[in-house]
Amino acid sequence: MTIVVVSGLIVLYFFCGLFTPYNYFTAKWDIAQNRPRILQYGEAMNTDEQAVKIAANFGFTYDIVAGCLVTTPLVNGVDIYNSVTTKYLDNKLGSNWKKKFDFQVDSLFREVRVDTIRKTILAIDEVKELDNYLDSASNGKEHLFIWVLPQEKNNPNVRVSRKMPDSTIRVFYNYQVDPYSLQASSIQY
């Protein structure tokens, strides 16, 4: 009998994270206390900071509970914890809350990266040469305008342009820049 109980507890520990700080029961408790949380572990993601900020708008907190060194019981416990919280949020906010949350997190991340994207584009040789030419030809009064647009798949999200004397905009280059990797590829129109 004792062996069965001990074996059962070991199984609950390893596969359900029962004796870890995050499991089915702690998720239910946090929800009952009106403190739902989504937990993250592992290598830090580029968008963690934005996820923490946006989560409050959805009525939960986004907590990073462990770094790269995690145990199997912790991983299993967090996964079960998050599944309970996700079901609760699905009922409370509707089944598409996760898509809206991810979109807002991604948008905030991209907003933060605009200056970095501009610097990435200005480091491209052909853009740098054109910007230097405009600078020298105008005695420092004119530079290229790097226009960072909302991300659309297979469309440019960066336009390299110049405002002409007649107030029209001339686009010299179009680029697709991944805001995460900062890899830029030229797109021809």
mmCIF file with all atom_site columns, C-alpha atoms in Angstrom, residues 46-140:
data_model
loop_
_atom_site.group_PDB
_atom_site.id
_atom_site.type_symbol
_atom_site.label_atom_id
_atom_site.label_alt_id
_atom_site.label_comp_id
_atom_site.label_asym_id
_atom_site.label_entity_id
_atom_site.label_seq_id
_atom_site.pdbx_PDB_ins_code
_atom_site.Cartn_x
_atom_site.Cartn_y
_atom_site.Cartn_z
_atom_site.occupancy
_atom_site.B_iso_or_equiv
_atom_site.pdbx_formal_charge
_atom_site.auth_seq_id
_atom_site.auth_comp_id
_atom_site.auth_asym_id
_atom_site.auth_atom_id
_atom_site.pdbx_PDB_model_num
ATOM 1  C CA . ASN A 1 46  ? 12.310  39.500 -27.113 1.00 0.00 ? 46  ASN A CA 1
ATOM 2  C CA . THR A 1 47  ? 8.752   40.466 -26.199 1.00 0.00 ? 47  THR A CA 1
ATOM 3  C CA . ASP A 1 48  ? 8.674   39.597 -22.480 1.00 0.00 ? 48  ASP A CA 1
ATOM 4  C CA . GLU A 1 49  ? 8.834   43.236 -21.397 1.00 0.00 ? 49  GLU A CA 1
ATOM 5  C CA . GLN A 1 50  ? 5.908   44.168 -23.645 1.00 0.00 ? 50  GLN A CA 1
ATOM 6  C CA . ALA A 1 51  ? 3.878   41.114 -22.538 1.00 0.00 ? 51  ALA A CA 1
ATOM 7  C CA . VAL A 1 52  ? 4.218   42.175 -18.898 1.00 0.00 ? 52  VAL A CA 1
ATOM 8  C CA . LYS A 1 53  ? 2.890   45.657 -19.795 1.00 0.00 ? 53  LYS A CA 1
ATOM 9  C CA . ILE A 1 54  ? -0.022  44.487 -21.972 1.00 0.00 ? 54  ILE A CA 1
ATOM 10 C CA . ALA A 1 55  ? -1.245  41.661 -19.683 1.00 0.00 ? 55  ALA A CA 1
ATOM 11 C CA . ALA A 1 56  ? -2.941  44.062 -17.252 1.00 0.00 ? 56  ALA A CA 1
ATOM 12 C CA . ASN A 1 57  ? -5.226  45.239 -20.078 1.00 0.00 ? 57  ASN A CA 1
ATOM 13 C CA . PHE A 1 58  ? -6.507  41.670 -20.319 1.00 0.00 ? 58  PHE A CA 1
ATOM 14 C CA . GLY A 1 59  ? -7.004  41.163 -16.583 1.00 0.00 ? 59  GLY A CA 1
ATOM 15 C CA . PHE A 1 60  ? -4.029  38.944 -15.755 1.00 0.00 ? 60  PHE A CA 1
ATOM 16 C CA . THR A 1 61  ? -0.352  39.222 -14.982 1.00 0.00 ? 61  THR A CA 1
ATOM 17 C CA . TYR A 1 62  ? 2.448   37.789 -17.083 1.00 0.00 ? 62  TYR A CA 1
ATOM 18 C CA . ASP A 1 63  ? 5.131   36.420 -14.796 1.00 0.00 ? 63  ASP A CA 1
ATOM 19 C CA . ILE A 1 64  ? 8.542   35.037 -15.641 1.00 0.00 ? 64  ILE A CA 1
ATOM 20 C CA . VAL A 1 65  ? 9.068   32.312 -13.053 1.00 0.00 ? 65  VAL A CA 1
ATOM 21 C CA . ALA A 1 66  ? 12.295  30.610 -14.140 1.00 0.00 ? 66  ALA A CA 1
ATOM 22 C CA . GLY A 1 67  ? 15.185  31.039 -16.518 1.00 0.00 ? 67  GLY A CA 1
ATOM 23 C CA . CYS A 1 68  ? 16.884  28.414 -18.651 1.00 0.00 ? 68  CYS A CA 1
ATOM 24 C CA . LEU A 1 69  ? 17.499  25.913 -15.867 1.00 0.00 ? 69  LEU A CA 1
ATOM 25 C CA . VAL A 1 70  ? 14.178  24.241 -15.120 1.00 0.00 ? 70  VAL A CA 1
ATOM 26 C CA . THR A 1 71  ? 13.119  20.859 -13.843 1.00 0.00 ? 71  THR A CA 1
ATOM 27 C CA . THR A 1 72  ? 10.644  18.541 -15.512 1.00 0.00 ? 72  THR A CA 1
ATOM 28 C CA . PRO A 1 73  ? 8.167   18.872 -12.612 1.00 0.00 ? 73  PRO A CA 1
ATOM 29 C CA . LEU A 1 74  ? 8.334   22.686 -12.853 1.00 0.00 ? 74  LEU A CA 1
ATOM 30 C CA . VAL A 1 75  ? 7.761   22.626 -16.619 1.00 0.00 ? 75  VAL A CA 1
ATOM 31 C CA . ASN A 1 76  ? 4.817   20.237 -16.250 1.00 0.00 ? 76  ASN A CA 1
ATOM 32 C CA . GLY A 1 77  ? 3.383   22.233 -13.342 1.00 0.00 ? 77  GLY A CA 1
ATOM 33 C CA . VAL A 1 78  ? 3.625   25.538 -15.242 1.00 0.00 ? 78  VAL A CA 1
ATOM 34 C CA . ASP A 1 79  ? 2.070   23.991 -18.343 1.00 0.00 ? 79  ASP A CA 1
ATOM 35 C CA . ILE A 1 80  ? -0.883  22.708 -16.310 1.00 0.00 ? 80  ILE A CA 1
ATOM 36 C CA . TYR A 1 81  ? -1.131  26.037 -14.457 1.00 0.00 ? 81  TYR A CA 1
ATOM 37 C CA . ASN A 1 82  ? -1.223  27.935 -17.766 1.00 0.00 ? 82  ASN A CA 1
ATOM 38 C CA . SER A 1 83  ? -3.820  25.586 -19.270 1.00 0.00 ? 83  SER A CA 1
ATOM 39 C CA . VAL A 1 84  ? -6.153  26.231 -16.309 1.00 0.00 ? 84  VAL A CA 1
ATOM 40 C CA . THR A 1 85  ? -5.597  29.991 -16.569 1.00 0.00 ? 85  THR A CA 1
ATOM 41 C CA . THR A 1 86  ? -6.053  29.931 -20.351 1.00 0.00 ? 86  THR A CA 1
ATOM 42 C CA . LYS A 1 87  ? -9.408  28.133 -20.006 1.00 0.00 ? 87  LYS A CA 1
ATOM 43 C CA . TYR A 1 88  ? -10.489 30.719 -17.433 1.00 0.00 ? 88  TYR A CA 1
ATOM 44 C CA . LEU A 1 89  ? -9.462  33.595 -19.729 1.00 0.00 ? 89  LEU A CA 1
ATOM 45 C CA . ASP A 1 90  ? -11.197 31.930 -22.715 1.00 0.00 ? 90  ASP A CA 1
ATOM 46 C CA . ASN A 1 91  ? -14.440 31.924 -20.708 1.00 0.00 ? 91  ASN A CA 1
ATOM 47 C CA . LYS A 1 92  ? -13.948 35.463 -19.425 1.00 0.00 ? 92  LYS A CA 1
ATOM 48 C CA . LEU A 1 93  ? -12.569 37.204 -22.542 1.00 0.00 ? 93  LEU A CA 1
ATOM 49 C CA . GLY A 1 94  ? -13.613 34.949 -25.420 1.00 0.00 ? 94  GLY A CA 1
ATOM 50 C CA . SER A 1 95  ? -11.591 32.394 -27.312 1.00 0.00 ? 95  SER A CA 1
ATOM 51 C CA . ASN A 1 96  ? -9.676  34.964 -29.402 1.00 0.00 ? 96  ASN A CA 1
ATOM 52 C CA . TRP A 1 97  ? -8.150  36.880 -26.466 1.00 0.00 ? 97  TRP A CA 1
ATOM 53 C CA . LYS A 1 98  ? -4.752  35.205 -27.026 1.00 0.00 ? 98  LYS A CA 1
ATOM 54 C CA . LYS A 1 99  ? -4.612  36.387 -30.636 1.00 0.00 ? 99  LYS A CA 1
ATOM 55 C CA . LYS A 1 100 ? -5.468  39.960 -29.562 1.00 0.00 ? 100 LYS A CA 1
ATOM 56 C CA . PHE A 1 101 ? -2.938  39.794 -26.734 1.00 0.00 ? 101 PHE A CA 1
ATOM 57 C CA . ASP A 1 102 ? -0.160  38.549 -29.047 1.00 0.00 ? 102 ASP A CA 1
ATOM 58 C CA . PHE A 1 103 ? -1.012  41.251 -31.606 1.00 0.00 ? 103 PHE A CA 1
ATOM 59 C CA . GLN A 1 104 ? -0.802  44.034 -28.993 1.00 0.00 ? 104 GLN A CA 1
ATOM 60 C CA . VAL A 1 105 ? 2.457   42.665 -27.593 1.00 0.00 ? 105 VAL A CA 1
ATOM 61 C CA . ASP A 1 106 ? 3.932   42.453 -31.089 1.00 0.00 ? 106 ASP A CA 1
ATOM 62 C CA . SER A 1 107 ? 2.750   45.985 -31.953 1.00 0.00 ? 107 SER A CA 1
ATOM 63 C CA . LEU A 1 108 ? 4.320   47.423 -28.807 1.00 0.00 ? 108 LEU A CA 1
ATOM 64 C CA . PHE A 1 109 ? 7.553   45.560 -29.531 1.00 0.00 ? 109 PHE A CA 1
ATOM 65 C CA . ARG A 1 110 ? 7.657   46.940 -33.078 1.00 0.00 ? 110 ARG A CA 1
ATOM 66 C CA . GLU A 1 111 ? 6.999   50.465 -31.812 1.00 0.00 ? 111 GLU A CA 1
ATOM 67 C CA . VAL A 1 112 ? 9.988   50.179 -29.492 1.00 0.00 ? 112 VAL A CA 1
ATOM 68 C CA . ARG A 1 113 ? 12.144  48.913 -32.379 1.00 0.00 ? 113 ARG A CA 1
ATOM 69 C CA . VAL A 1 114 ? 11.450  51.755 -34.867 1.00 0.00 ? 114 VAL A CA 1
ATOM 70 C CA . ASP A 1 115 ? 14.714  53.612 -34.186 1.00 0.00 ? 115 ASP A CA 1
ATOM 71 C CA . THR A 1 116 ? 16.689  50.378 -34.351 1.00 0.00 ? 116 THR A CA 1
ATOM 72 C CA . ILE A 1 117 ? 15.058  49.513 -37.679 1.00 0.00 ? 117 ILE A CA 1
ATOM 73 C CA . ARG A 1 118 ? 15.962  52.972 -39.032 1.00 0.00 ? 118 ARG A CA 1
ATOM 74 C CA . LYS A 1 119 ? 19.587  52.500 -37.985 1.00 0.00 ? 119 LYS A CA 1
ATOM 75 C CA . THR A 1 120 ? 19.612  49.070 -39.648 1.00 0.00 ? 120 THR A CA 1
ATOM 76 C CA . ILE A 1 121 ? 18.425  50.597 -42.930 1.00 0.00 ? 121 ILE A CA 1
ATOM 77 C CA . LEU A 1 122 ? 20.905  53.491 -42.731 1.00 0.00 ? 122 LEU A CA 1
ATOM 78 C CA . ALA A 1 123 ? 23.714  50.917 -42.366 1.00 0.00 ? 123 ALA A CA 1
ATOM 79 C CA . ILE A 1 124 ? 22.949  49.437 -45.814 1.00 0.00 ? 124 ILE A CA 1
ATOM 80 C CA . ASP A 1 125 ? 25.635  50.626 -48.243 1.00 0.00 ? 125 ASP A CA 1
ATOM 81 C CA . GLU A 1 126 ? 23.355  51.969 -51.018 1.00 0.00 ? 126 GLU A CA 1
ATOM 82 C CA . VAL A 1 127 ? 21.222  53.868 -48.485 1.00 0.00 ? 127 VAL A CA 1
ATOM 83 C CA . LYS A 1 128 ? 24.264  55.211 -46.668 1.00 0.00 ? 128 LYS A CA 1
ATOM 84 C CA . GLU A 1 129 ? 25.768  56.453 -49.960 1.00 0.00 ? 129 GLU A CA 1
ATOM 85 C CA . LEU A 1 130 ? 22.543  58.202 -50.990 1.00 0.00 ? 130 LEU A CA 1
ATOM 86 C CA . ASP A 1 131 ? 22.131  59.795 -47.558 1.00 0.00 ? 131 ASP A CA 1
ATOM 87 C CA . ASN A 1 132 ? 25.739  61.033 -47.596 1.00 0.00 ? 132 ASN A CA 1
ATOM 88 C CA . TYR A 1 133 ? 25.207  62.465 -51.101 1.00 0.00 ? 133 TYR A CA 1
ATOM 89 C CA . LEU A 1 134 ? 22.069  64.365 -50.002 1.00 0.00 ? 134 LEU A CA 1
ATOM 90 C CA . ASP A 1 135 ? 23.889  65.606 -46.914 1.00 0.00 ? 135 ASP A CA 1
ATOM 91 C CA . SER A 1 136 ? 26.861  66.938 -48.871 1.00 0.00 ? 136 SER A CA 1
ATOM 92 C CA . ALA A 1 137 ? 24.777  68.346 -51.759 1.00 0.00 ? 137 ALA A CA 1
ATOM 93 C CA . SER A 1 138 ? 22.519  70.266 -49.351 1.00 0.00 ? 138 SER A CA 1
ATOM 94 C CA . ASN A 1 139 ? 25.291  71.343 -46.954 1.00 0.00 ? 139 ASN A CA 1
ATOM 95 C CA . GLY A 1 140 ? 23.804  69.242 -44.164 1.00 0.00 ? 140 GLY A CA 1
#
